[in-house]
Structure formats: structure tokens, C-alpha cells
Amino acid sequence: MIRPDDEDKPFVARWNSLIRSLLVESSVKLVARTAMDYADLYDGTGCHPSNERLARETGYSERTVRTAWATLRSLELADRVSRGVAHKREADEYDLVIPDGWHNLPLLGPRGRKFACLNCGKVINPQGNSELHKDGSVRFNVRLFVFCPPPRATKGREDERCFNAWEAAQKRAGESAWGQRGSGVWKLFRQARGDDW
């Protein structure tokens, strides 16, 4: 397994390893992987495909491509070196970056194993999610990574969600509820992942 910080490997291999493990929407991952085709293979610099070209190659809209770039910038995976000029048909130029704190991003483990639900222990596939806010920050719903997805509604039957059962057990044990844990939820994320870098 290639680690993102393994300086002996070419940048392209380290970048692809990081993006493959990143738990974000598929649109962000595909834009990041496609953008690498336009960057220097050894250091990730000089990436300047137009949003129109990336939209054509990925099948997403230009708006989705712009949102993906904003997400990559917010996660410190891309630095905008220069802004393009639309009427001159120039694209923004980016340097793709593997940040020093890459291991703090929501990632699969090095072996890409499934996660274990914190309540029932069932093996689950974590669903990538990220929300880009107006202030430019990216937020994740960590609950979607560490608990079984809620059951689909069935006629007259209400199954309890694993999250609700976990919250009730925490309350009975006198432990903090999910909303009171703040950044402590990332410790629970690593616990559910169980496959640390």
C-alpha cells in the first residue's frame, strides 16, 4: 500500500492513493483524479484544465466541478496559483497538494476495510459525504460514517436506528451524547474504522 507521505513514490501514485481513500462525494473524487491528468506527475504543480473540460471528461456540470474545486481547496488538497480570465479563455491554475495533516481527513484505512457500526458492530461501507458551506469550510456528517444507515420505511413497522439505540445507551451510562462530543466524534470515527494509517 502506498502511503500519501511516502516521498520515495511519485506524486501521482501518492495522490491517487489519498484520493481513493478519501470519504467525500464521488464528484469530488473524480474531479481530483481527472485533474491529476493535467498536473506534473512528480510534484502535482501546473494543473490548469478548464472547468468546461473537466465537466466534459467527468460527465458532471461545470457547477459541480467548481464545487469540487472549492471542496479540494478547503481540504487543503489544492492551492489556486492563479485565476484565469474567462474572456481570454484562460483557466485557473492549481497546484495539487498532499497536506501535512492528511491523516486527519476522513479516510478509509490503508487496507480499505469496511467500518464497524458503533452500536451493533455490523460491518458497513461508510458513505462519503461532505457539505461545502458559504464560508468556504467543508463539514462532514460523521454519523453517516460510523452507524448503520437507517432502515427503509416499511408498512407500519418502525425499526430503531443504530444511532438512536447508541444514544440511549450513552445516556443510561452517563456518557456524553453525540452532539456534546464536538471534535471527539473523530475519535469514534477512527474506532469504527479500526484500520489506522
Tab-separated table of C-alpha atoms in Angstrom:
chain	number	residue	atom	x	y	z
A	1	MET	CA	0.000	0.000	0.000
A	2	ILE	CA	1.335	3.407	-0.976
A	3	ARG	CA	1.091	5.954	1.805
A	4	PRO	CA	0.387	9.569	0.807
A	5	ASP	CA	3.511	10.716	2.676
A	6	ASP	CA	5.886	8.164	1.097
A	7	GLU	CA	8.364	10.546	-0.563
A	8	ASP	CA	10.067	7.669	-2.427
A	9	LYS	CA	6.985	7.228	-4.628
A	10	PRO	CA	5.968	9.567	-7.469
A	11	PHE	CA	3.439	12.236	-6.562
A	12	VAL	CA	0.811	10.788	-8.906
A	13	ALA	CA	0.810	7.440	-7.039
A	14	ARG	CA	0.619	9.128	-3.625
A	15	TRP	CA	-2.149	11.498	-4.808
A	16	ASN	CA	-4.229	8.681	-6.266
A	17	SER	CA	-3.819	6.657	-3.072
A	18	LEU	CA	-5.036	9.580	-0.973
A	19	ILE	CA	-7.986	10.431	-3.228
A	20	ARG	CA	-9.033	6.777	-3.496
A	21	SER	CA	-9.257	6.593	0.318
A	22	LEU	CA	-10.958	9.974	0.835
A	23	LEU	CA	-14.578	9.780	2.049
A	24	VAL	CA	-16.193	12.550	0.026
A	25	GLU	CA	-18.735	12.627	-2.786
A	26	SER	CA	-17.817	10.763	-5.930
A	27	SER	CA	-17.861	14.036	-7.897
A	28	VAL	CA	-15.016	15.465	-5.782
A	29	LYS	CA	-13.003	12.265	-6.141
A	30	LEU	CA	-13.466	12.080	-9.905
A	31	VAL	CA	-12.570	15.741	-10.434
A	32	ALA	CA	-9.452	15.271	-8.274
A	33	ARG	CA	-8.371	12.140	-10.164
A	34	THR	CA	-9.056	13.745	-13.555
A	35	ALA	CA	-7.238	16.956	-12.578
A	36	MET	CA	-4.141	14.862	-11.833
A	37	ASP	CA	-4.001	14.028	-15.562
A	38	TYR	CA	-3.204	17.705	-16.175
A	39	ALA	CA	-0.665	18.198	-13.384
A	40	ASP	CA	3.022	17.401	-13.210
A	41	LEU	CA	3.346	13.709	-12.314
A	42	TYR	CA	6.243	14.285	-9.931
A	43	ASP	CA	5.014	17.214	-7.840
A	44	GLY	CA	1.370	17.982	-8.769
A	45	THR	CA	2.054	21.522	-9.993
A	46	GLY	CA	0.880	23.269	-13.132
A	47	CYS	CA	-2.658	21.887	-13.219
A	48	HIS	CA	-4.861	24.147	-15.354
A	49	PRO	CA	-7.645	22.340	-17.196
A	50	SER	CA	-10.763	24.447	-17.679
A	51	ASN	CA	-13.893	23.651	-15.719
A	52	GLU	CA	-15.583	23.070	-19.074
A	53	ARG	CA	-13.018	20.410	-19.997
A	54	LEU	CA	-13.290	18.703	-16.608
A	55	ALA	CA	-17.086	18.757	-16.917
A	56	ARG	CA	-16.850	17.143	-20.339
A	57	GLU	CA	-14.445	14.454	-19.144
A	58	THR	CA	-16.210	13.631	-15.876
A	59	GLY	CA	-19.801	13.961	-17.080
A	60	TYR	CA	-20.623	16.433	-14.305
A	61	SER	CA	-21.855	20.001	-14.754
A	62	GLU	CA	-19.455	22.938	-14.575
A	63	ARG	CA	-21.139	23.969	-11.326
A	64	THR	CA	-20.352	20.546	-9.820
A	65	VAL	CA	-16.738	20.890	-10.988
A	66	ARG	CA	-16.474	24.350	-9.356
A	67	THR	CA	-17.913	22.914	-6.120
A	68	ALA	CA	-15.398	20.057	-6.277
A	69	TRP	CA	-12.521	22.544	-6.663
A	70	ALA	CA	-13.856	24.578	-3.713
A	71	THR	CA	-14.016	21.403	-1.621
A	72	LEU	CA	-10.454	20.420	-2.595
A	73	ARG	CA	-9.211	23.921	-1.724
A	74	SER	CA	-11.000	23.857	1.621
A	75	LEU	CA	-9.476	20.469	2.469
A	76	GLU	CA	-6.061	21.933	1.515
A	77	LEU	CA	-5.669	19.424	-1.316
A	78	ALA	CA	-5.421	22.132	-3.994
A	79	ASP	CA	-3.845	25.585	-3.995
A	80	ARG	CA	-5.063	28.067	-6.596
A	81	VAL	CA	-1.871	29.599	-8.000
A	82	SER	CA	-3.558	31.996	-10.429
A	83	ARG	CA	-7.033	32.886	-11.590
A	84	GLY	CA	-7.890	32.504	-15.228
A	85	VAL	CA	-9.510	35.188	-17.344
A	86	ALA	CA	-12.715	33.909	-18.938
A	87	HIS	CA	-12.787	36.276	-21.944
A	88	LYS	CA	-9.182	35.264	-22.760
A	89	ARG	CA	-10.182	31.593	-22.424
A	90	GLU	CA	-7.674	31.049	-19.614
A	91	ALA	CA	-8.322	28.561	-16.830
A	92	ASP	CA	-7.376	28.802	-13.156
A	93	GLU	CA	-4.045	27.175	-12.358
A	94	TYR	CA	-3.741	24.850	-9.360
A	95	ASP	CA	-1.037	23.000	-7.508
A	96	LEU	CA	-2.305	19.688	-6.181
A	97	VAL	CA	-1.080	19.143	-2.629
A	98	ILE	CA	-0.873	16.353	-0.092
A	99	PRO	CA	-1.268	18.297	3.162
A	100	ASP	CA	0.835	17.531	6.232
A	101	GLY	CA	-2.340	16.688	8.171
A	102	TRP	CA	-3.686	14.288	5.522
A	103	HIS	CA	-4.250	11.549	8.125
A	104	ASN	CA	-6.837	13.794	9.851
A	105	LEU	CA	-9.044	13.800	6.763
A	106	PRO	CA	-11.960	11.338	6.663
A	107	LEU	CA	-10.208	8.400	5.023
A	108	LEU	CA	-10.596	4.717	4.684
A	109	GLY	CA	-7.798	2.837	6.391
A	110	PRO	CA	-4.698	1.723	4.476
A	111	ARG	CA	-6.281	-1.597	3.581
A	112	GLY	CA	-9.646	-0.058	2.671
A	113	ARG	CA	-11.623	-2.262	5.035
A	114	LYS	CA	-15.256	-1.739	5.911
A	115	PHE	CA	-16.165	0.047	9.137
A	116	ALA	CA	-17.930	-1.471	12.158
A	117	CYS	CA	-21.151	0.170	13.381
A	118	LEU	CA	-20.506	1.616	16.838
A	119	ASN	CA	-23.817	0.273	18.130
A	120	CYS	CA	-24.364	-3.193	16.684
A	121	GLY	CA	-20.894	-3.994	15.335
A	122	LYS	CA	-22.291	-4.824	11.887
A	123	VAL	CA	-19.792	-4.302	9.087
A	124	ILE	CA	-20.796	-1.301	6.953
A	125	ASN	CA	-19.496	0.607	3.967
A	126	PRO	CA	-19.093	4.244	5.045
A	127	GLN	CA	-20.800	6.671	2.693
A	128	GLY	CA	-18.676	9.606	1.580
A	129	ASN	CA	-20.265	12.905	2.431
A	130	SER	CA	-19.194	16.499	2.638
A	131	GLU	CA	-21.021	19.786	2.717
A	132	LEU	CA	-19.414	22.954	1.428
A	133	HIS	CA	-20.624	25.948	3.444
A	134	LYS	CA	-20.819	29.547	2.265
A	135	ASP	CA	-17.796	30.463	4.386
A	136	GLY	CA	-15.716	28.002	2.331
A	137	SER	CA	-15.409	25.345	5.027
A	138	VAL	CA	-16.231	21.697	4.500
A	139	ARG	CA	-18.201	19.805	7.120
A	140	PHE	CA	-18.830	16.093	7.382
A	141	ASN	CA	-21.720	14.182	8.900
A	142	VAL	CA	-19.596	11.723	10.862
A	143	ARG	CA	-22.701	9.790	11.951
A	144	LEU	CA	-23.045	8.523	8.380
A	145	PHE	CA	-19.556	7.027	8.632
A	146	VAL	CA	-19.952	5.164	11.929
A	147	PHE	CA	-23.542	3.917	12.249
A	148	CYS	CA	-25.681	1.592	10.153
A	149	PRO	CA	-27.857	3.512	7.725
A	150	PRO	CA	-31.428	3.946	8.926
A	151	PRO	CA	-33.767	1.240	7.656
A	152	ARG	CA	-36.136	1.988	4.846
A	153	ALA	CA	-39.671	2.671	5.950
A	154	THR	CA	-41.854	-0.416	5.787
A	155	LYS	CA	-45.601	-0.615	6.244
A	156	GLY	CA	-46.370	0.130	9.856
A	157	ARG	CA	-43.071	-1.200	11.174
A	158	GLU	CA	-40.605	1.177	12.789
A	159	ASP	CA	-37.191	-0.308	13.359
A	160	GLU	CA	-34.961	1.613	15.723
A	161	ARG	CA	-31.879	3.143	14.164
A	162	CYS	CA	-28.493	2.140	15.493
A	163	PHE	CA	-27.728	5.777	16.224
A	164	ASN	CA	-30.832	6.152	18.406
A	165	ALA	CA	-30.009	2.935	20.277
A	166	TRP	CA	-26.399	4.087	20.806
A	167	GLU	CA	-27.569	7.493	22.098
A	168	ALA	CA	-29.941	5.800	24.569
A	169	ALA	CA	-27.143	3.514	25.805
A	170	GLN	CA	-24.816	6.501	26.250
A	171	LYS	CA	-27.481	8.333	28.236
A	172	ARG	CA	-28.030	5.334	30.506
A	173	ALA	CA	-24.274	5.032	31.091
A	174	GLY	CA	-23.993	8.734	31.916
A	175	GLU	CA	-21.746	9.382	28.902
A	176	SER	CA	-21.811	12.400	26.595
A	177	ALA	CA	-24.390	12.470	23.840
A	178	TRP	CA	-23.229	12.710	20.229
A	179	GLY	CA	-23.955	16.441	19.944
A	180	GLN	CA	-21.881	17.201	23.048
A	181	ARG	CA	-18.742	15.441	21.848
A	182	GLY	CA	-17.584	18.161	19.448
A	183	SER	CA	-14.345	17.102	17.772
A	184	GLY	CA	-14.419	13.911	19.873
A	185	VAL	CA	-16.607	12.332	17.196
A	186	TRP	CA	-13.449	11.860	15.093
A	187	LYS	CA	-12.110	9.525	17.793
A	188	LEU	CA	-15.277	7.461	17.310
A	189	PHE	CA	-14.661	7.629	13.542
A	190	ARG	CA	-11.199	6.093	13.989
A	191	GLN	CA	-12.684	3.489	16.334
A	192	ALA	CA	-15.272	2.475	13.727
A	193	ARG	CA	-12.589	2.409	11.010
A	194	GLY	CA	-10.349	0.121	13.068
A	195	ASP	CA	-7.703	0.196	10.332
A	196	ASP	CA	-5.385	3.085	11.140
A	197	TRP	CA	-2.713	4.534	8.927
